[in-house]
C-alpha positions as MATLAB code, in Angstrom:
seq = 'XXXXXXXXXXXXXXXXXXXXXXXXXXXXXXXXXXXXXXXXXXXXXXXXXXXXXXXXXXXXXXXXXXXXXXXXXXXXXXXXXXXXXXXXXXXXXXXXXXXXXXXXXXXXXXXXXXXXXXXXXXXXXXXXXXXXXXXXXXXXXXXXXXXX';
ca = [
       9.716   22.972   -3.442;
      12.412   20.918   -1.683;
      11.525   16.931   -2.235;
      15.111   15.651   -1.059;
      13.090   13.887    2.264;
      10.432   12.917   -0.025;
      13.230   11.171   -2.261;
      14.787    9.631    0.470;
      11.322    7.924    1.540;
      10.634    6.914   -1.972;
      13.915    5.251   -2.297;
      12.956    3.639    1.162;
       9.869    2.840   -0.205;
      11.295    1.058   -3.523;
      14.053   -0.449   -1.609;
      12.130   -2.446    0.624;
       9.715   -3.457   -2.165;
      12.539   -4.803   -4.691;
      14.237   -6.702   -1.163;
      10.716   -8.332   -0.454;
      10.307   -9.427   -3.658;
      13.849  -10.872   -4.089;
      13.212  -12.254   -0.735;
       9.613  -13.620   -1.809;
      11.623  -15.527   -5.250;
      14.000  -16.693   -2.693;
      11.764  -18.358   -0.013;
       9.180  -19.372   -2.499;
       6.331  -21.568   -0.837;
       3.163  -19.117   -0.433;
       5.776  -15.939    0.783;
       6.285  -15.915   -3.163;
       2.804  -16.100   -3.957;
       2.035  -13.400   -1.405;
       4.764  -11.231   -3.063;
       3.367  -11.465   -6.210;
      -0.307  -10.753   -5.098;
       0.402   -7.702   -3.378;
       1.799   -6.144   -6.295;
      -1.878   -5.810   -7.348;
      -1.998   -2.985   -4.044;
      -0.216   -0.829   -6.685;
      -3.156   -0.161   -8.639;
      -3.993    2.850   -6.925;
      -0.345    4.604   -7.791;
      -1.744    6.111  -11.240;
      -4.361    8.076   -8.736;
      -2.135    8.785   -6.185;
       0.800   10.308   -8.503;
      -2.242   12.479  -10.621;
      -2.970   13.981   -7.500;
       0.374   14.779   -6.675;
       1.090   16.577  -10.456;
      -2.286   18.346  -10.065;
      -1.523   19.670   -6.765;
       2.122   20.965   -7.559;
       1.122   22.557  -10.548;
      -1.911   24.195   -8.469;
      -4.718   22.273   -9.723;
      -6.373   21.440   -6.387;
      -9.591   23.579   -7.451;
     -10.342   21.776  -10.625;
     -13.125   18.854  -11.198;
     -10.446   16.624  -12.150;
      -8.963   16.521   -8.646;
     -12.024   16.292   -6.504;
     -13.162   13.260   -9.198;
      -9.733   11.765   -9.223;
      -9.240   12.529   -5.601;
     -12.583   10.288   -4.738;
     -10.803    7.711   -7.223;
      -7.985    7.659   -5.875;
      -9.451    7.062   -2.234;
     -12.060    4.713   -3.408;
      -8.950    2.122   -5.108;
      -6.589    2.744   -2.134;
      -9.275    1.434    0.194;
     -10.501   -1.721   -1.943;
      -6.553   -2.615   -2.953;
      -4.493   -1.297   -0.039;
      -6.739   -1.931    3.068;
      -9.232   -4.778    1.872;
      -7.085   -6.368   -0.841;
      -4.062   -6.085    2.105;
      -6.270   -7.428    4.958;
      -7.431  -10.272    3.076;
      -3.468  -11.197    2.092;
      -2.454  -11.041    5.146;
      -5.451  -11.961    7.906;
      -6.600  -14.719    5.437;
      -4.152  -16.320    2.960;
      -1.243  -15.739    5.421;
      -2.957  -17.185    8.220;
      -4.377  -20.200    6.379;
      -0.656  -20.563    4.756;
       0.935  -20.279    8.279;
      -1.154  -23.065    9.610;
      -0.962  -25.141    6.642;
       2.574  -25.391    6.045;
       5.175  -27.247    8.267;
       8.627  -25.097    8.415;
      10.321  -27.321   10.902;
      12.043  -28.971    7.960;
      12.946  -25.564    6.270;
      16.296  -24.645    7.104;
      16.747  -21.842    9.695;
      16.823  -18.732    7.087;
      13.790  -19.732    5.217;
      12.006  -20.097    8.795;
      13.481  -16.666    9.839;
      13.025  -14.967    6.282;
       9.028  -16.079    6.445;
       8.787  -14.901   10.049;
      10.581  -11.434    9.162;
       8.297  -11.021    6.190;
       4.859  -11.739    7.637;
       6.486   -8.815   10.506;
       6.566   -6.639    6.934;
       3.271   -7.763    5.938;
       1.730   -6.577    9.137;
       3.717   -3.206    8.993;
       2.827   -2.320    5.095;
      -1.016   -2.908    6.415;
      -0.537   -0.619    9.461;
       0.944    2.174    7.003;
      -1.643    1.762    4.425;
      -4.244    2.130    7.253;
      -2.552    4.892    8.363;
      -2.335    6.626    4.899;
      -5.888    5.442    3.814;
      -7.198    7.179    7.267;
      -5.063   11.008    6.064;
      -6.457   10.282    2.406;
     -10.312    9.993    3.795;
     -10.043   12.728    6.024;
      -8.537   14.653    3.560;
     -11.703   13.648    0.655;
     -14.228   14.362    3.523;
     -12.387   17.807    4.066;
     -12.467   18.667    0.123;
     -15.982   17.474   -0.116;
     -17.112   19.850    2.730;
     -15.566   22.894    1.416;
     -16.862   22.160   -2.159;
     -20.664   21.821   -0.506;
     -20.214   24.807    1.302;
     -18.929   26.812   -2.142;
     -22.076   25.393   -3.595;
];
């Protein structure tokens, strides 16, 4: 198999984490605080990388995939679309309205605006991945009743 696009995206992917982070130590106030409470979102890699070996090495039919499929989309919803919506609709928000940035100087005002934009992005993605990964469970489950 050919994963040159899929290295590109997970050097993407890396990139942009390791610049928000650098960019959450930099602005501090709650940006840094948000940065560090995401990382918590990546509790659902271990399930989403299993799935990956057991697919490549043609493991889709086993029990361990359909259990660590329903794992893997039961932690990517609680961590990367509630965990992710309550960062960023409710301690962003509140932080936003709490916090006076006037007095910041111009980049810390711009960097906090750019990353809330990233914020909102990384939740549209991981609603857009969480809705492939739940279609895709609902489609295993169905064609493991119907082998039943």
């Amino acid at each position: 198999k050919d994963f040159s696009a899929g290295s590109k995206q997970m050097f993407l992917h890396h990139g942009l984490g390791i610049a928000g982070s650098v960019l959450g130590l930099y602005l501090g106030h709650f940006i840094g605080t948000l940065s560090n409470f995401s990382l918590m979102t990546e509790i659902s890699t271990p399930f989403v990388n299993t799935r990956w070996l057991l697919s490549f090495h043609a493991k889709s039919d086993t029990k361990v995939y359909l259990v660590n499929g329903l794992l893997m989309t039961a932690v990517f919803f609680l961590v990367r679309v509630c965990l992710l919506s309550y960062i960023v609709f409710v301690l962003a928000v509140q932080a936003l309205r709490e916090n006076d940035f006037s007095q910041e100087p111009v980049g810390v005002q711009v960097g906090c605006l750019l990353s809330m934009g990233f914020y909102l992005v990384f939740f549209g993605l991981n609603g857009f991945w969480f809705w492939k990964i739940f279609a895709g469970c609902r489609k295993h489950l169905a064609a493991a009743g119907k082998a039943k």
